[in-house]
Amino acid sequence: MIYKMNNKEIRKLLLEFGMTTYGKTMFVICYACFFIMFATVLSALIVFLNNKNPFIGFFLILSANIAVVSFVIGSYAYYKELRIFASKK
């Protein structure tokens, strides 16, 4: 059970899961939306610093919130799969 592991065991489990093809695929699927939104936030920030357009500022705030939410949902899905991997092992 993953809840009874210490930090060292969890790190080892994360590395084992990350080395499998399924683990790599799940990482990409779970965090792809976050990476795209993070790149969008950075791009919008650069444009906002050059233009000071209020619409771009609103878009920046909205996309930053979406990026945070997508990170939380992606982390939930990834660690759910990690927990299943740990229970099968």
Short mmCIF file of C-alpha atoms in Angstrom, two decimals:
data_model
loop_
_atom_site.label_atom_id
_atom_site.label_comp_id
_atom_site.label_asym_id
_atom_site.label_seq_id
_atom_site.Cartn_x
_atom_site.Cartn_y
_atom_site.Cartn_z
CA MET A 1 0.00 0.00 0.00
CA ILE A 2 1.34 3.39 -1.00
CA TYR A 3 0.13 5.09 2.18
CA LYS A 4 2.43 3.03 4.40
CA MET A 5 5.61 3.88 2.43
CA ASN A 6 8.25 6.32 3.56
CA ASN A 7 9.78 8.99 1.31
CA LYS A 8 12.60 6.78 0.06
CA GLU A 9 10.23 3.99 -0.97
CA ILE A 10 7.91 6.44 -2.75
CA ARG A 11 10.81 7.94 -4.70
CA LYS A 12 11.89 4.45 -5.73
CA LEU A 13 8.34 3.63 -6.79
CA LEU A 14 8.08 6.86 -8.79
CA LEU A 15 11.31 6.04 -10.62
CA GLU A 16 10.15 2.48 -11.36
CA PHE A 17 6.79 3.72 -12.62
CA GLY A 18 8.43 6.47 -14.67
CA MET A 19 10.72 3.97 -16.41
CA THR A 20 7.84 1.89 -17.74
CA THR A 21 6.25 2.74 -21.07
CA TYR A 22 2.88 3.04 -19.39
CA GLY A 23 4.29 5.43 -16.79
CA LYS A 24 5.83 7.65 -19.47
CA THR A 25 2.60 7.64 -21.46
CA MET A 26 0.52 8.51 -18.39
CA PHE A 27 2.89 11.36 -17.54
CA VAL A 28 2.47 12.86 -21.01
CA ILE A 29 -1.30 12.38 -21.01
CA CYS A 30 -1.79 13.75 -17.50
CA TYR A 31 0.45 16.79 -17.80
CA ALA A 32 0.13 17.72 -21.51
CA CYS A 33 -2.65 20.23 -20.89
CA PHE A 34 -0.65 21.83 -18.09
CA PHE A 35 2.47 22.20 -20.24
CA ILE A 36 0.45 23.77 -23.06
CA MET A 37 -1.29 26.17 -20.69
CA PHE A 38 1.98 27.07 -18.99
CA ALA A 39 3.51 27.96 -22.35
CA THR A 40 0.40 30.03 -23.08
CA VAL A 41 0.76 31.85 -19.76
CA LEU A 42 4.40 32.66 -20.47
CA SER A 43 3.55 33.90 -23.97
CA ALA A 44 0.67 36.02 -22.68
CA LEU A 45 2.91 37.46 -19.97
CA ILE A 46 5.50 38.54 -22.52
CA VAL A 47 2.83 40.09 -24.74
CA PHE A 48 1.19 41.80 -21.75
CA LEU A 49 4.47 43.32 -20.60
CA ASN A 50 4.94 44.82 -24.07
CA ASN A 51 1.36 46.01 -24.73
CA LYS A 52 -0.40 46.53 -21.37
CA ASN A 53 -3.69 45.60 -23.01
CA PRO A 54 -6.42 44.87 -20.40
CA PHE A 55 -7.83 42.06 -22.55
CA ILE A 56 -4.44 40.32 -22.53
CA GLY A 57 -4.24 40.85 -18.76
CA PHE A 58 -7.62 39.17 -18.33
CA PHE A 59 -6.52 36.34 -20.62
CA LEU A 60 -3.33 35.98 -18.58
CA ILE A 61 -5.23 35.61 -15.31
CA LEU A 62 -7.74 33.20 -16.83
CA SER A 63 -5.10 31.00 -18.45
CA ALA A 64 -3.02 30.95 -15.24
CA ASN A 65 -6.05 29.69 -13.32
CA ILE A 66 -6.73 27.06 -15.97
CA ALA A 67 -3.07 25.99 -15.79
CA VAL A 68 -3.29 25.51 -12.02
CA VAL A 69 -6.52 23.52 -12.31
CA SER A 70 -5.08 21.34 -15.08
CA PHE A 71 -1.98 20.68 -12.96
CA VAL A 72 -4.11 19.57 -10.01
CA ILE A 73 -6.29 17.30 -12.15
CA GLY A 74 -3.25 15.87 -13.95
CA SER A 75 -1.50 15.17 -10.66
CA TYR A 76 -4.58 13.44 -9.33
CA ALA A 77 -4.80 11.20 -12.38
CA TYR A 78 -1.07 10.43 -12.40
CA TYR A 79 -0.91 9.50 -8.73
CA LYS A 80 -4.07 7.45 -9.05
CA GLU A 81 -2.27 5.39 -11.70
CA LEU A 82 0.82 5.25 -9.50
CA ARG A 83 -1.29 3.88 -6.65
CA ILE A 84 -2.71 1.19 -8.94
CA PHE A 85 0.83 0.34 -10.10
CA ALA A 86 1.97 0.03 -6.47
CA SER A 87 -0.94 -2.23 -5.53
CA LYS A 88 -0.28 -4.58 -8.47
CA LYS A 89 3.40 -4.82 -7.61
#
